[in-house]
């Protein structure tokens, strides 16, 4: 186990009555509120009206940034930053999934920075404070409600970049599983894959003697796998939605990083699929993660991959040697992704061999010359993984 610092300051309000706490938070942080949301799902589910009623009840003045797209774009961040600067916004409130939340994070940071908000994503500048940020979550997936990350795409070159900073931690996040009942099966499934990926990126680490962190992660993964078929079958099953929602927040709040160094290559390889082909992040991960596993298995990955196969994918102890067990675990993972309605190959998404060199170059360049820690990848490795995903 390596030394670590763990701090996650986001206050979580969880459950059917969680929204009751919004009024108090508005009183705490201020009544000049910028509301950030997506294409309208929050209106369809009646959440917009509920939030506005609460804000009106607090005599809040509300500005709005709406129309955030999945794989959120820089343009709306620029607009939001301008609104904050011109109107002395006191609280940025995101209502929606990871895209709305990440946009709100980029706005809250950009509002406290004199230059262009993209500088912060490129590491060309820094802010020394941030506007208070709150979130109301309607999609269990990105874990942005408790993460220190924000991921934004610049339209001019479709460059998708993440920025990690403690300033991205929301002051509070409101999680009511009922808000996720209306999610279409595709987004439910993408969310499940993303949640599991956040756990697996941290799990596949080289550090030894991280038993507690390993077993916490395995328990969370098994919980998601057990509850996935329930929510796919019965979208309004509160208890199953609740298990997945809480797992989604824990998956990305860095608890499962403690004592070890996560890998994150699969995420970076996936970001190219989202950026270039506008594939949903979770759908891209269902394609990339099994391919990454097959590749790193051959690079001294047998021990951890076979542990994953036995403890998470329930491959029997007597199945075979570590390599055979690991391969069976990967096969079961692919089967699981397919069972929730996702594809696991690039071809099924219209992406062919000729696209691979460009994606590999871009991914490795964004990683600063390499990606990953479980196995360090260069351009030829990235190409090989994309090929395994064909
Ligand atoms: O735009 P609306 O109308 O709200 O519809 C959304 C959107 O079309 C819909 N939706 C959300 N809640 C719903 C609903 N539809 C019906 N009922 C509901 N209750 O779902 C669609 C997808 O929403 P989006 O926010 O894009 O999904 P997600 O939460 O998966 O976020 C994806 C983004 O998060 C980034 C991804 O790269 C991607 O850009 N990530 C952010 C992370 C972070 N900040 O920590 C970590 C992740 O690894 C990830 O990279
Ligand atoms: Zn993710």
XYZ file of C-alpha atoms and ligand atoms in Angstrom:
441
model
C 0.000 0.000 0.000
C 1.399 3.391 -0.910
C 0.970 6.540 1.177
C -2.143 8.522 0.430
C -4.180 11.559 1.340
C -7.910 11.091 1.212
C -10.314 13.975 1.513
C -13.731 14.240 -0.031
C -15.687 17.176 1.253
C -18.902 16.816 -0.769
C -21.977 16.571 1.422
C -24.391 13.917 0.148
C -28.129 14.109 0.702
C -29.482 10.712 -0.340
C -33.001 9.353 -0.722
C -36.613 10.232 -1.365
C -36.561 13.388 0.751
C -33.119 14.591 -0.279
C -34.412 17.604 -2.227
C -35.865 19.047 0.997
C -32.323 20.124 1.814
C -31.926 22.409 -1.177
C -33.519 25.432 0.481
C -31.050 25.358 3.363
C -28.102 25.116 0.989
C -29.346 28.099 -1.021
C -29.613 30.048 2.214
C -26.047 29.044 3.050
C -24.398 29.938 -0.249
C -26.543 32.690 -1.731
C -29.670 33.424 -3.712
C -28.078 34.523 -6.989
C -28.184 31.129 -8.670
C -27.060 29.865 -12.075
C -29.038 26.744 -12.976
C -27.303 24.406 -15.452
C -29.140 21.553 -17.186
C -29.397 19.541 -20.375
C -31.883 19.056 -23.148
C -35.082 18.937 -21.158
C -35.302 15.607 -19.321
C -35.515 17.488 -16.012
C -38.646 19.240 -17.295
C -40.199 15.942 -18.443
C -39.707 14.372 -15.021
C -41.090 17.423 -13.192
C -37.835 18.139 -11.413
C -37.311 21.557 -13.009
C -40.605 22.817 -11.547
C -39.805 21.421 -8.108
C -36.373 23.062 -8.079
C -37.754 26.380 -9.307
C -40.461 26.308 -6.617
C -37.825 25.839 -3.939
C -35.652 28.599 -5.397
C -38.641 30.960 -5.588
C -39.464 30.075 -2.005
C -36.019 31.398 -1.082
C -36.533 34.558 -3.187
C -33.657 33.469 -5.383
C -32.793 35.201 -8.630
C -32.174 32.490 -11.208
C -30.161 32.572 -14.439
C -30.157 29.510 -16.697
C -27.750 27.634 -18.937
C -29.701 24.900 -20.705
C -29.159 22.574 -23.647
C -25.990 20.952 -22.322
C -25.183 18.101 -24.717
C -23.873 14.671 -23.760
C -20.087 15.035 -24.174
C -20.540 18.680 -23.097
C -19.000 21.479 -25.139
C -16.889 24.474 -24.279
C -19.283 27.007 -25.864
C -21.830 26.743 -23.054
C -19.059 26.979 -20.479
C -17.996 30.302 -22.011
C -21.589 31.561 -21.851
C -21.996 30.442 -18.245
C -18.746 32.087 -17.178
C -19.899 35.374 -18.742
C -23.240 35.175 -16.878
C -21.441 34.521 -13.580
C -19.027 37.409 -14.056
C -21.706 39.881 -15.145
C -24.260 38.983 -12.484
C -22.260 38.160 -9.387
C -23.575 34.591 -9.234
C -23.262 33.016 -5.757
C -24.228 29.394 -6.418
C -23.913 27.261 -9.557
C -26.535 24.497 -9.432
C -26.364 21.594 -11.888
C -29.432 19.416 -12.398
C -28.894 16.333 -14.549
C -26.172 13.858 -15.428
C -22.422 14.128 -15.724
C -22.589 16.473 -18.697
C -24.619 19.135 -16.870
C -22.500 18.725 -13.759
C -19.194 18.955 -15.636
C -20.385 22.070 -17.435
C -21.341 23.614 -14.099
C -17.921 22.727 -12.665
C -16.109 24.326 -15.586
C -18.273 27.439 -15.207
C -17.760 27.681 -11.439
C -13.983 27.515 -11.945
C -13.893 29.701 -15.041
C -15.840 32.422 -13.235
C -12.927 32.774 -10.812
C -10.238 32.961 -13.491
C -9.296 35.998 -15.581
C -8.312 34.155 -18.753
C -10.202 31.758 -21.010
C -11.742 28.736 -19.193
C -10.023 26.282 -21.588
C -6.636 27.426 -20.186
C -7.576 25.592 -17.003
C -8.077 22.338 -18.940
C -4.731 22.752 -20.691
C -2.893 23.565 -17.478
C -1.982 26.999 -18.846
C -3.535 28.837 -15.936
C -5.031 28.246 -12.527
C -7.711 29.662 -10.298
C -7.289 30.068 -6.553
C -10.977 29.902 -5.684
C -14.212 28.603 -7.156
C -17.888 29.516 -6.959
C -19.888 27.189 -4.702
C -21.337 24.336 -6.717
C -24.308 22.087 -5.925
C -25.688 19.171 -7.921
C -28.987 17.341 -8.232
C -28.316 14.037 -9.956
C -30.691 12.393 -12.454
C -28.354 9.781 -13.935
C -26.106 7.324 -12.115
C -22.972 7.159 -14.228
C -20.154 9.678 -14.264
C -19.859 10.039 -10.503
C -19.224 13.733 -11.057
C -21.461 14.466 -8.078
C -18.611 13.475 -5.782
C -15.567 13.602 -8.048
C -12.827 16.163 -8.489
C -13.065 15.920 -12.302
C -14.713 17.834 -15.067
C -14.556 16.684 -18.702
C -15.270 19.140 -21.521
C -14.952 18.993 -25.317
C -13.631 21.955 -27.329
C -15.679 22.183 -30.518
C -12.942 23.648 -32.760
C -10.891 20.422 -32.818
C -13.210 18.074 -30.847
C -10.563 17.783 -28.173
C -12.029 16.150 -25.044
C -10.094 16.927 -21.907
C -10.507 16.329 -18.205
C -9.326 18.536 -15.392
C -8.881 17.240 -11.840
C -8.801 19.705 -8.976
C -10.268 19.819 -5.465
C -12.130 22.930 -6.684
C -14.324 20.559 -8.700
C -15.755 18.916 -5.581
C -19.374 20.028 -5.226
C -20.299 21.572 -1.887
C -23.362 19.330 -1.838
C -25.029 16.734 -4.049
C -28.647 15.652 -3.889
C -29.219 12.020 -4.882
C -32.767 10.722 -5.124
C -32.924 7.364 -6.950
C -36.498 8.180 -8.050
C -35.101 10.769 -10.484
C -33.421 7.943 -12.400
C -36.635 5.924 -12.987
C -37.200 7.617 -16.363
C -33.776 6.863 -17.779
C -33.995 5.011 -21.092
C -32.415 1.520 -21.043
C -29.465 2.722 -23.126
C -28.446 5.445 -20.660
C -29.073 3.152 -17.699
C -26.736 0.596 -19.277
C -24.093 3.196 -20.188
C -24.181 4.421 -16.606
C -23.656 0.929 -15.238
C -20.619 0.433 -17.480
C -19.130 3.797 -16.509
C -19.612 3.168 -12.779
C -17.908 -0.208 -13.099
C -15.114 1.327 -15.170
C -14.372 3.879 -12.443
C -13.942 1.000 -10.038
C -11.915 -1.124 -12.456
C -9.552 1.705 -13.447
C -8.596 1.919 -9.776
C -8.608 -1.850 -9.183
C -6.077 -2.663 -11.892
C -3.058 -1.331 -10.059
C 0.386 -2.795 -9.486
C 0.600 -2.050 -5.767
C 0.492 -5.119 -3.516
C -1.174 -5.345 -0.108
C -4.251 -3.276 -0.782
C -6.645 -5.920 0.454
C -9.180 -3.579 2.040
C -9.307 -1.328 -1.017
C -9.497 -4.366 -3.318
C -12.312 -5.985 -1.384
C -14.326 -2.774 -1.058
C -14.054 -2.342 -4.813
C -15.010 -5.955 -5.494
C -18.073 -5.628 -3.237
C -19.147 -2.492 -5.076
C -18.630 -4.139 -8.485
C -20.630 -7.219 -7.503
C -23.405 -4.984 -6.145
C -23.675 -3.158 -9.462
C -23.641 -6.418 -11.453
C -26.359 -7.898 -9.201
C -28.633 -4.871 -9.466
C -28.111 -4.185 -13.170
C -30.583 -6.801 -14.470
C -33.161 -5.589 -11.962
C -33.116 -1.971 -13.169
C -32.996 -3.061 -16.817
C -36.124 -5.157 -16.221
C -37.912 -2.810 -13.839
C -36.689 0.799 -14.218
C -38.675 2.030 -11.204
C -37.274 -0.459 -8.709
C -36.255 2.012 -6.008
C -33.943 -0.279 -4.071
C -31.976 -1.442 -7.100
C -31.721 2.133 -8.438
C -30.548 3.225 -4.981
C -27.784 0.600 -4.865
C -26.526 1.675 -8.276
C -26.780 5.378 -7.477
C -24.771 5.106 -4.276
C -22.242 2.830 -5.988
C -21.903 5.446 -8.735
C -20.981 8.168 -6.286
C -18.554 5.991 -4.315
C -16.986 4.673 -7.508
C -15.481 8.043 -8.330
C -14.941 9.787 -4.983
C -11.416 8.342 -4.761
C -12.092 5.994 -1.829
C -11.249 3.088 -4.112
C -7.986 4.768 -5.083
C -6.603 4.663 -1.578
C -3.184 3.033 -1.302
C -2.654 2.526 -4.991
C -2.226 4.162 -8.400
C -5.138 3.801 -10.795
C -4.606 3.089 -14.476
C -7.081 5.241 -16.483
C -5.810 4.240 -19.938
C -9.200 2.800 -20.919
C -10.869 6.105 -20.106
C -8.393 8.046 -22.205
C -8.696 5.603 -25.113
C -12.481 5.888 -24.832
C -12.444 9.685 -24.839
C -11.274 9.513 -28.464
C -14.382 7.516 -29.378
C -16.607 10.086 -27.656
C -14.728 13.031 -29.141
C -14.440 11.816 -32.737
C -17.633 9.763 -33.102
C -19.841 11.218 -30.341
C -20.321 7.795 -28.804
C -21.786 7.862 -25.282
C -18.965 7.503 -22.761
C -20.307 4.286 -21.185
C -20.990 2.709 -24.566
C -17.390 3.446 -25.550
C -16.052 1.925 -22.351
C -17.960 -1.314 -23.015
C -15.913 -1.569 -26.223
C -12.529 -0.468 -24.872
C -12.295 -2.063 -21.429
C -12.429 -5.744 -22.487
C -9.900 -5.038 -25.267
C -7.571 -3.310 -22.788
C -7.893 -6.314 -20.468
C -6.999 -8.778 -23.224
C -3.934 -6.692 -24.071
C -2.597 -6.195 -20.558
C -3.218 -9.830 -19.676
C -0.236 -10.635 -21.892
C 1.881 -7.973 -20.119
C 2.126 -9.615 -16.734
C -1.517 -8.968 -15.931
C -2.543 -12.525 -15.033
C -2.524 -12.196 -11.266
C -4.891 -9.244 -10.939
C -7.080 -10.188 -13.896
C -7.595 -13.698 -12.535
C -8.429 -12.260 -9.096
C -11.015 -10.039 -10.797
C -12.363 -13.048 -12.691
C -12.778 -15.147 -9.553
C -14.004 -12.550 -7.092
C -16.088 -10.312 -9.357
C -17.115 -12.395 -12.367
C -17.571 -15.525 -10.209
C -15.295 -17.783 -12.282
C -14.909 -20.976 -10.199
C -11.628 -21.503 -8.332
C -11.028 -24.773 -10.197
C -11.691 -23.300 -13.661
C -8.066 -23.476 -14.773
C -4.771 -21.612 -14.479
C -4.606 -17.840 -13.972
C -4.520 -17.054 -17.680
C -7.509 -19.235 -18.558
C -9.400 -17.852 -15.552
C -8.631 -14.275 -16.550
C -9.795 -14.887 -20.137
C -13.016 -16.412 -18.851
C -13.521 -13.356 -16.626
C -13.145 -11.046 -19.628
C -15.574 -13.166 -21.651
C -18.100 -12.992 -18.822
C -17.674 -9.213 -18.591
C -18.371 -8.854 -22.338
C -21.389 -11.115 -21.979
C -22.624 -8.957 -19.117
C -22.277 -5.764 -21.193
C -24.210 -7.416 -24.012
C -26.876 -8.642 -21.596
C -27.679 -5.011 -20.742
C -27.986 -4.129 -24.412
C -24.589 -2.654 -25.288
C -22.162 -3.501 -28.066
C -18.565 -4.507 -27.451
C -16.869 -3.917 -30.805
C -15.872 -0.917 -32.910
C -17.310 -2.469 -36.077
C -20.769 -2.530 -34.545
C -20.425 1.252 -34.218
C -19.239 1.864 -37.763
C -15.592 2.400 -36.803
C -13.027 0.489 -38.829
C -9.308 -0.253 -38.991
C -8.507 2.951 -40.877
C -9.632 5.108 -37.929
C -7.226 3.469 -35.511
C -3.887 5.262 -36.112
C -5.497 8.684 -35.658
C -7.240 7.701 -32.412
C -4.064 6.138 -31.019
C -1.927 9.179 -31.874
C -4.407 11.585 -30.342
C -4.941 9.567 -27.167
C -1.237 9.155 -26.478
C -0.511 12.803 -27.301
C -3.176 13.920 -24.822
C -1.576 11.626 -22.238
C 1.713 13.474 -22.749
C 3.479 10.568 -24.494
C 2.057 7.583 -22.637
C -1.060 6.296 -20.902
C -1.699 4.020 -17.952
C 0.156 2.660 -14.931
C -0.876 -0.998 -14.759
C 0.803 -1.216 -18.143
C 2.372 1.888 -19.641
C 1.085 2.317 -23.184
C 2.594 4.061 -26.199
C 1.120 4.559 -29.665
C 1.707 0.940 -30.857
C 0.069 -0.414 -27.687
C -2.922 1.893 -28.098
C -3.260 0.798 -31.732
C -3.137 -2.850 -30.671
C -5.897 -2.294 -28.105
C -8.130 -0.521 -30.623
C -7.494 -3.462 -32.984
C -8.491 -5.938 -30.299
C -11.708 -3.928 -30.020
C -12.525 -4.142 -33.750
O -29.921 16.378 -21.706
P -31.066 15.747 -21.015
O -32.378 16.075 -21.620
O -31.036 15.986 -19.524
O -30.955 14.140 -21.237
C -29.874 13.370 -20.743
C -28.847 13.019 -21.804
O -29.446 12.943 -23.075
C -30.395 12.029 -20.330
N -30.928 11.985 -18.981
C -30.287 12.327 -17.834
N -31.072 12.068 -16.770
C -32.233 11.559 -17.271
C -32.149 11.510 -18.665
N -33.140 11.045 -19.441
C -34.268 10.628 -18.815
N -34.406 10.617 -17.476
C -33.430 11.062 -16.665
N -33.565 11.021 -15.338
O -29.259 11.191 -20.386
C -28.413 11.616 -21.455
C -26.981 11.504 -21.049
O -26.670 12.447 -20.045
P -25.141 12.778 -19.682
O -25.153 13.772 -18.591
O -24.389 13.106 -20.913
O -24.617 11.360 -19.174
P -23.517 10.971 -18.103
O -23.986 11.209 -16.726
O -23.103 9.608 -18.465
O -22.303 11.982 -18.371
C -21.419 11.756 -19.411
C -20.309 12.762 -19.406
O -19.569 12.695 -18.164
C -18.181 12.577 -18.473
C -18.206 11.786 -19.749
O -16.973 11.817 -20.428
C -19.313 12.463 -20.508
O -18.848 13.647 -21.109
N -17.467 12.001 -17.329
C -17.303 12.790 -16.260
C -16.612 12.355 -15.138
C -16.399 13.238 -13.975
N -16.697 14.517 -14.095
O -15.936 12.812 -12.915
C -16.017 11.024 -15.080
C -16.448 10.097 -16.164
O -15.429 9.171 -16.388
C -16.813 10.724 -17.454
O -15.657 10.928 -18.268
Zn -16.074 7.372 -16.808
